mmCIF file of C-alpha atoms in Angstrom:
data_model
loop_
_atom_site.group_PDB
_atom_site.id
_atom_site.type_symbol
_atom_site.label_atom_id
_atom_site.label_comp_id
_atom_site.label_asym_id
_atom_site.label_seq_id
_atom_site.Cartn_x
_atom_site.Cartn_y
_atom_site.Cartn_z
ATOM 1 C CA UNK A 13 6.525 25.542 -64.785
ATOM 2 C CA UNK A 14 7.305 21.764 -64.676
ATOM 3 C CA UNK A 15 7.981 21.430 -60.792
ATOM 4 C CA UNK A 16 8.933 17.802 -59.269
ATOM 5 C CA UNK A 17 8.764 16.997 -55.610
ATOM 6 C CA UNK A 18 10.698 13.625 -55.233
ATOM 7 C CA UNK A 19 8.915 12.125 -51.970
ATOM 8 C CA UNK A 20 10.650 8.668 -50.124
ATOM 9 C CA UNK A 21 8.780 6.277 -48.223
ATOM 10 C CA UNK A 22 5.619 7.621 -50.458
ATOM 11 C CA UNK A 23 3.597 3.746 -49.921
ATOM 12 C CA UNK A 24 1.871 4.909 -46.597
ATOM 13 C CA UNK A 25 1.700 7.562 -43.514
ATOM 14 C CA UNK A 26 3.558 11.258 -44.124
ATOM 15 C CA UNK A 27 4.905 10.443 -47.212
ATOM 16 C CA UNK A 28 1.532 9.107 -48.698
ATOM 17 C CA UNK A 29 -0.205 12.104 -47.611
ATOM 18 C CA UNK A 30 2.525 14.187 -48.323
ATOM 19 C CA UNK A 31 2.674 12.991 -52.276
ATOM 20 C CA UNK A 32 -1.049 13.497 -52.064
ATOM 21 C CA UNK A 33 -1.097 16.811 -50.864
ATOM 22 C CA UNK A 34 1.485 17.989 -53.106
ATOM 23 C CA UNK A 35 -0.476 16.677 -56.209
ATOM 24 C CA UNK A 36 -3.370 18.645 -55.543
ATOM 25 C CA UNK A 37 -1.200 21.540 -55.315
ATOM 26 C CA UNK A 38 -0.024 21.129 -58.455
ATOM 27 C CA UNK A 39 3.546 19.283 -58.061
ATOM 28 C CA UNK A 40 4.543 16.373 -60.472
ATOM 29 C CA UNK A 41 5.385 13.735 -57.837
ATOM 30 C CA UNK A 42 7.685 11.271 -57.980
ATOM 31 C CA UNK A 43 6.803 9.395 -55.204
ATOM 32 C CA UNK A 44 9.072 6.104 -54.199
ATOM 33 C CA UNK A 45 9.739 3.026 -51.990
ATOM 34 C CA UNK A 46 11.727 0.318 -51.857
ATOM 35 C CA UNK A 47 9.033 -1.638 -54.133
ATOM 36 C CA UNK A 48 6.767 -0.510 -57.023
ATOM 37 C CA UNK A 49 4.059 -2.873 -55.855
ATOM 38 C CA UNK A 50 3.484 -1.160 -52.909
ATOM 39 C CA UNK A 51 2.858 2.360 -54.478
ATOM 40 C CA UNK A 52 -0.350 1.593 -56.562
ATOM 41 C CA UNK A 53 -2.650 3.067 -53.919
ATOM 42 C CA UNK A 54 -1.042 6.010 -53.843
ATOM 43 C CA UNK A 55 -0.871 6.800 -57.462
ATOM 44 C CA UNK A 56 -4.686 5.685 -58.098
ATOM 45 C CA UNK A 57 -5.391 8.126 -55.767
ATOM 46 C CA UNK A 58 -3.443 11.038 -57.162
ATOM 47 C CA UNK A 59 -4.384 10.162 -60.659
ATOM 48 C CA UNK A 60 -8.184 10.014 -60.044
ATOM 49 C CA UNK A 61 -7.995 13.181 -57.901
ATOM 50 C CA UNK A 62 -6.077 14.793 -61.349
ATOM 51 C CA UNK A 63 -2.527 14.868 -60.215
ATOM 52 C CA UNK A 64 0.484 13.434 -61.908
ATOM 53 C CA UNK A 65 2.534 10.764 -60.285
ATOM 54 C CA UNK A 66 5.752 8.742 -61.147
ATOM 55 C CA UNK A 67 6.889 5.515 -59.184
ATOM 56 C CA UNK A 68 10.730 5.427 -58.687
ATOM 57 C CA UNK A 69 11.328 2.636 -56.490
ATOM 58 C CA UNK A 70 14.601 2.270 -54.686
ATOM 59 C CA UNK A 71 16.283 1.270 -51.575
ATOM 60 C CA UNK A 72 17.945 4.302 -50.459
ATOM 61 C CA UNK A 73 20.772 2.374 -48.662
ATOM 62 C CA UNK A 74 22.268 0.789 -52.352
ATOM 63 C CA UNK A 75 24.496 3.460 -53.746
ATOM 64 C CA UNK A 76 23.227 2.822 -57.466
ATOM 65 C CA UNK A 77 19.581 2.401 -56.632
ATOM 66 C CA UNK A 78 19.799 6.429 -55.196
ATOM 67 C CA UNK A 79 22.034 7.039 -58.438
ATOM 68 C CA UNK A 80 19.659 5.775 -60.802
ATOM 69 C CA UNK A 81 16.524 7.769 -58.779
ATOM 70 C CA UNK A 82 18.182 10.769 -59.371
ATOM 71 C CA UNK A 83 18.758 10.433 -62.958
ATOM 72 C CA UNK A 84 14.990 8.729 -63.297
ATOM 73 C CA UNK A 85 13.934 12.142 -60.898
ATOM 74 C CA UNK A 86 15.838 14.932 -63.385
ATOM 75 C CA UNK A 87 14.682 12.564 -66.744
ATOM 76 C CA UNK A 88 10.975 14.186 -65.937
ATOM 77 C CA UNK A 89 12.647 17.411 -66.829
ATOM 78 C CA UNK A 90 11.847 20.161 -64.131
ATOM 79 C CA UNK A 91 12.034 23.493 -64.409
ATOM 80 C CA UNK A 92 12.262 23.218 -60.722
ATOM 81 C CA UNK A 93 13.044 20.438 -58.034
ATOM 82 C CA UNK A 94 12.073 19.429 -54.765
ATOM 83 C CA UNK A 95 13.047 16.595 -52.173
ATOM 84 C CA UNK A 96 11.088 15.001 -49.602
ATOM 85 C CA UNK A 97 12.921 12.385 -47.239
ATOM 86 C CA UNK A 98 10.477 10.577 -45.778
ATOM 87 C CA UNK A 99 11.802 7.199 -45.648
ATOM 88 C CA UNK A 100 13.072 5.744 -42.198
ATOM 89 C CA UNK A 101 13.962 2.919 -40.535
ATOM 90 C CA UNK A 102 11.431 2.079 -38.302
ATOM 91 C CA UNK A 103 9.557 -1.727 -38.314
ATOM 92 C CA UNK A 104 7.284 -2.007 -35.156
ATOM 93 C CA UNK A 105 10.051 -4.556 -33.775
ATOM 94 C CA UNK A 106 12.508 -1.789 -33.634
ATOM 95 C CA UNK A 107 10.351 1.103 -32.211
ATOM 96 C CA UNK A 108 9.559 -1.662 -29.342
ATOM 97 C CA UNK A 109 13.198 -2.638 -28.771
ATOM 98 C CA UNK A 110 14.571 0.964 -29.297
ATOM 99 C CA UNK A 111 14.592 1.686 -25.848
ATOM 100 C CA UNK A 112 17.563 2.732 -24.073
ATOM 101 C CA UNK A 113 21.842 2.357 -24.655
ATOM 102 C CA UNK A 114 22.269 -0.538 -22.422
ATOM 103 C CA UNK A 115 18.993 -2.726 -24.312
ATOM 104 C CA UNK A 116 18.734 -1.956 -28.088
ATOM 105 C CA UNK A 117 20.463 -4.074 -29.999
ATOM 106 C CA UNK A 118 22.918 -3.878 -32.946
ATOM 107 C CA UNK A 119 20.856 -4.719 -36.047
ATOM 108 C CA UNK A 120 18.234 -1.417 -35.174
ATOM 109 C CA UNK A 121 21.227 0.788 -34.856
ATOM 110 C CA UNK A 122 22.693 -0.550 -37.797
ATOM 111 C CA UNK A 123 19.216 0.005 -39.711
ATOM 112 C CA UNK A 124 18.258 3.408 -38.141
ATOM 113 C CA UNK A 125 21.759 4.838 -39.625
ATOM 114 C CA UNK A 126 21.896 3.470 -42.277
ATOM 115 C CA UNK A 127 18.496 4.185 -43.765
ATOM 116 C CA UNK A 128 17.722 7.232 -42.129
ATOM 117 C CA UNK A 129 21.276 9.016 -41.994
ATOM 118 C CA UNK A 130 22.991 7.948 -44.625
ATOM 119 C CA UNK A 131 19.809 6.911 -47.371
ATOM 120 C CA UNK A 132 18.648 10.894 -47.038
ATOM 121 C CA UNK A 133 22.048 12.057 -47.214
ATOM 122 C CA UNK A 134 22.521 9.481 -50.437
ATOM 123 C CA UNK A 135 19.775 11.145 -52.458
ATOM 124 C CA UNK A 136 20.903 14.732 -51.209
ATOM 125 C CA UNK A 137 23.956 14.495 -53.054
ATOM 126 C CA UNK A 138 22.984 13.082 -56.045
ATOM 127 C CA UNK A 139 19.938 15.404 -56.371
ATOM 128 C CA UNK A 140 22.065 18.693 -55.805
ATOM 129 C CA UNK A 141 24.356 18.659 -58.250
ATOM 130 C CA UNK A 142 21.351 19.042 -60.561
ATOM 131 C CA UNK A 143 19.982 22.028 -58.457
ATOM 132 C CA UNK A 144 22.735 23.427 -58.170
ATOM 133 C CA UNK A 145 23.533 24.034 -61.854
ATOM 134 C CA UNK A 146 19.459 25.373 -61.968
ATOM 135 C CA UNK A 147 20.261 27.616 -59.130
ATOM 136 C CA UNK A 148 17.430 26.843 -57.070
ATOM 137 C CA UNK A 149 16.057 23.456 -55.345
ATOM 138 C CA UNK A 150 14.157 22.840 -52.172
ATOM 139 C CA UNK A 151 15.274 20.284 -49.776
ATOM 140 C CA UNK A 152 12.511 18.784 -46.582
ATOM 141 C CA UNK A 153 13.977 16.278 -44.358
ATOM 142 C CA UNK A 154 11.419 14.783 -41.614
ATOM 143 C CA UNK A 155 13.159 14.254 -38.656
ATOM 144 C CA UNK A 156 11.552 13.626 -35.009
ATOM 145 C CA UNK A 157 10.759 15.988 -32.178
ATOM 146 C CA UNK A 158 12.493 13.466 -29.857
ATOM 147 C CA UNK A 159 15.575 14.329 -32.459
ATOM 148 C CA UNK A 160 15.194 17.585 -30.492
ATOM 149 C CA UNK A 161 14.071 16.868 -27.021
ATOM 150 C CA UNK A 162 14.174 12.900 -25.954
ATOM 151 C CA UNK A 163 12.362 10.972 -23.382
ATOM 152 C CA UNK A 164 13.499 8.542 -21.174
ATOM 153 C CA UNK A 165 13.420 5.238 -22.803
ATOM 154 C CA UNK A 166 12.260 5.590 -25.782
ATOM 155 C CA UNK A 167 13.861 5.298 -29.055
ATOM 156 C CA UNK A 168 17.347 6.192 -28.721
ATOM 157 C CA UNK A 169 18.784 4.878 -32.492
ATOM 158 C CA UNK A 170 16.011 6.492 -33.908
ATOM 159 C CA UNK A 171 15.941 10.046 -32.415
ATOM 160 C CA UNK A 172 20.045 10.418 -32.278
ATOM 161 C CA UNK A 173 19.540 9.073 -35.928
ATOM 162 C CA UNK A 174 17.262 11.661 -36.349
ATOM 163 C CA UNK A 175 19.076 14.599 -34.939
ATOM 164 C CA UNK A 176 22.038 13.789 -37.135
ATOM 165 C CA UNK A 177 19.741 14.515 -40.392
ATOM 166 C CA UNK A 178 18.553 17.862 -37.889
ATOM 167 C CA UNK A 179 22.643 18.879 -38.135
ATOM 168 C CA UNK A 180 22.383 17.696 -42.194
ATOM 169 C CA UNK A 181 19.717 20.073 -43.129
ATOM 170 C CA UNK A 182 20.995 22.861 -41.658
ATOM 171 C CA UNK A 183 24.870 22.355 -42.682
ATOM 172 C CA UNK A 184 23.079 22.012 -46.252
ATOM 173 C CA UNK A 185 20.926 25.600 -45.391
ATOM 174 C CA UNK A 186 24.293 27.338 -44.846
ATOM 175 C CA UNK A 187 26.503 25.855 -47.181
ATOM 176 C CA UNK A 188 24.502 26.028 -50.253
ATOM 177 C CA UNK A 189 21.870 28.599 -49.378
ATOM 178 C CA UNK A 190 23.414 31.641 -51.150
ATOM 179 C CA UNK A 191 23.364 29.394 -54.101
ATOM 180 C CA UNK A 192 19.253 29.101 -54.511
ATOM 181 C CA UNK A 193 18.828 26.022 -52.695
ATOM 182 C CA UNK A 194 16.401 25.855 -49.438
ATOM 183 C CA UNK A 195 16.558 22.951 -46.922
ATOM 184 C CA UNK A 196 14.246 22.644 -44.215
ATOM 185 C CA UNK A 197 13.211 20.317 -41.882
ATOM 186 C CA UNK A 198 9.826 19.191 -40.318
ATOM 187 C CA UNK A 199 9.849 17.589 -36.668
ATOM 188 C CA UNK A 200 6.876 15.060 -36.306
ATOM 189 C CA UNK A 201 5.234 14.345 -32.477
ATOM 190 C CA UNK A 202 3.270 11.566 -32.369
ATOM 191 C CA UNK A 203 1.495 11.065 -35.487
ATOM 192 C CA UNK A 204 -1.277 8.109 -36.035
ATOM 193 C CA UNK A 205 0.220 6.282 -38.573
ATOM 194 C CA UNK A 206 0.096 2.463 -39.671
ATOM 195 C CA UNK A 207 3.066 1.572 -37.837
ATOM 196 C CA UNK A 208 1.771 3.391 -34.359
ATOM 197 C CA UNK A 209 -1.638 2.026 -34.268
ATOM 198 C CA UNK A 210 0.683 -1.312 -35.021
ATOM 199 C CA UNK A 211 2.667 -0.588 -32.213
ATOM 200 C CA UNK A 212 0.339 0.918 -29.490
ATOM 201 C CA UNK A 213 -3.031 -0.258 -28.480
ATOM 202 C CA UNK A 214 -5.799 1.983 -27.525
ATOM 203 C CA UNK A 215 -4.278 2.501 -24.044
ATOM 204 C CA UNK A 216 -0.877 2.916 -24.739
ATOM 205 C CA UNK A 217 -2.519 6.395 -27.369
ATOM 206 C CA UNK A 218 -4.313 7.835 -24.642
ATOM 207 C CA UNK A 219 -1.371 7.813 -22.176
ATOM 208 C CA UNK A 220 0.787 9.440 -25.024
ATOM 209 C CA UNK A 221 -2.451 11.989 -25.202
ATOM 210 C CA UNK A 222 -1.920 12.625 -21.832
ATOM 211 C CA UNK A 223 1.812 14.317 -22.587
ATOM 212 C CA UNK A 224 0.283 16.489 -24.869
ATOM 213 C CA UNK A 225 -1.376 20.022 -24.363
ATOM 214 C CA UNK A 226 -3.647 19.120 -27.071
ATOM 215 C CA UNK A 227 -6.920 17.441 -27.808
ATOM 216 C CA UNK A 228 -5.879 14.763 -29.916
ATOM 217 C CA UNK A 229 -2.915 13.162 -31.499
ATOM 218 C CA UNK A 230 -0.783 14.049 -35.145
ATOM 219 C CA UNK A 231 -2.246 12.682 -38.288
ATOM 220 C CA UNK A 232 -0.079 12.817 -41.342
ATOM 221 C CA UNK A 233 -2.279 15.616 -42.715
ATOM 222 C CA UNK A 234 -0.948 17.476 -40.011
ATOM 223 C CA UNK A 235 3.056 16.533 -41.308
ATOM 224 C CA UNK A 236 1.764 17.136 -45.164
ATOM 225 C CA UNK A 237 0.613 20.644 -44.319
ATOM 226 C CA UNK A 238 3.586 21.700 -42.941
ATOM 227 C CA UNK A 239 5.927 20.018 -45.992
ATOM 228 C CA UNK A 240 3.715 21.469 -48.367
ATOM 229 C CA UNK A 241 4.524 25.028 -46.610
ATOM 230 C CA UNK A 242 8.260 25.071 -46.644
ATOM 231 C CA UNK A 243 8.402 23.534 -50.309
ATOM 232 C CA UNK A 244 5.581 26.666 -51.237
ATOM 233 C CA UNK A 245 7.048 30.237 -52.945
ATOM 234 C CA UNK A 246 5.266 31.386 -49.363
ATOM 235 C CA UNK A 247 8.444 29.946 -47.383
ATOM 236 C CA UNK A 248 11.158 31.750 -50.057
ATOM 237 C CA UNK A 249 12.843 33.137 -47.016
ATOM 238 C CA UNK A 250 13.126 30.215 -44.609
ATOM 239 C CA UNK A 251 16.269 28.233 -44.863
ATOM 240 C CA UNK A 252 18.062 26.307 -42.367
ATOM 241 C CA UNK A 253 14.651 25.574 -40.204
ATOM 242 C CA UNK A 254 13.201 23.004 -38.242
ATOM 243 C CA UNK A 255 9.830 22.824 -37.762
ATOM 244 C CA UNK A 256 8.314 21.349 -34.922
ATOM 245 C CA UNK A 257 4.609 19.745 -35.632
ATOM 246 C CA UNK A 258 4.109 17.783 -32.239
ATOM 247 C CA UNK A 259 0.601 19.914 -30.641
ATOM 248 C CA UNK A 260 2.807 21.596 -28.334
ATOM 249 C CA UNK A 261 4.491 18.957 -26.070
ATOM 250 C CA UNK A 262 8.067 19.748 -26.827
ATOM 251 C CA UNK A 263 7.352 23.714 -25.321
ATOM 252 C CA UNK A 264 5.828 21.542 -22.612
ATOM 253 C CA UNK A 265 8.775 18.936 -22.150
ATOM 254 C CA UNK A 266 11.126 22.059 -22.144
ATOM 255 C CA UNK A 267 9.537 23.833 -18.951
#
């Protein structure tokens, strides 16, 4: 079986080790960003470890850009089909000035919707017309354990942004379910990727450590793992889920 796992935002963090991951399982990945220059790490390393890669660059937020991924996704002829959205909004300018309702400002509202909202639902609908007619697809949207439980302060474009894609995958679960197609969703904690050790120093990790009831922070292993789960014949009977990858510190929060 020919299966494709389309993976956005593929260039670095979760999605790189997501599109990695799912190589050495055995997927055909068509892994994208908004440039094809910036994917050549990640398909030198799939290709050397064995594993078949495509680069479909495109910026999720230009309608024909998403159209043209989708018919460049389904041209690599799958038997079956799987979506990863990955890609967000989320430049170390705007995590530091995503703060509260009163202080961020326009342009990271504007960019956290409009990438993260409406990009992933963009490629849902032009993917799922083609799963639909194979009666099955697989759908993983990453979306934030803030999305679920916020903090004071922190990020509010981003996690409300977030939560809307929460509502998205599981309006998709229920409303197209009974016709083969799965969509799940994977909520992140803090995860030590490029654009955190950008943002935080040294200090700033260990007082996010301190939140946690665990001994370390996320990698995006830890994210790939669980992708790689829900998108694996294992997770058949999950549908409409979202779940939470953060060591524990949502339960905590919630107490």
């Amino acid at each position: 079986m020919n299966r494709v796992a389309v993976v956005t935002g593929a260039s670095r963090g979760i999605g790189r080790a997501t599109a990695e991951l799912l190589a050495q399982e055995g997927w055909h990945v068509a892994v994208s960003d908004l440039s094809a220059d910036t994917l050549g790490a990640v398909l030198d390393t799939i290709g050397t470890k064995g594993g078949a890669a495509t680069a479909l660059a495109a910026d999720l937020t230009d309608a024909a850009q998403v159209t043209a991924l989708a018919e460049q996704a389904w041209a690599l002829r799958p038997d079956h089909l799987a979506l990863v959205n990955n890609a967000a909004f989320l430049p170390p300018e705007a995590i530091a000035g995503d703060t509260d309702l009163l202080s961020t400002e326009d342009w990271i509202w504007d960019g956290a919707w409009r990438v993260n909202v409406r990009g992933t639902m963009s490629l849902c609908r032009a993917l799922l017309p083609g799963m639909l007619d194979r009666g099955a697809g697989a759908i993983v949207n990453i979306v934030s354990m803030l999305g679920l439980q916020p903090l004071p302060g922190q990020q509010i474009a981003y996690t409300t942004s977030k939560a809307a894609v929460t509502m998205l995958t599981r309006h998709l679960a229920v409303t197209y379910g009974a016709r083969g197609i799965r969509c799940n969703a994977v909520a992140p904690g803090s995860i030590l990727t490029e654009n955190q050790r950008a943002t935080y120093d040294d200090d700033a990790l260990a007082k996010k450590l301190e939140r946690y009831p665990a001994t370390r922070l996320g990698t995006p292993e830890d994210i790939a793992a669980a992708v790689a789960f829900l998108l694996a014949p294992a997770a058949g009977f999950v549908n409409g889920q979202v779940l939470t990858v953060d060591g524990g510190v949502t339960t905590q929060l919630a107490l």
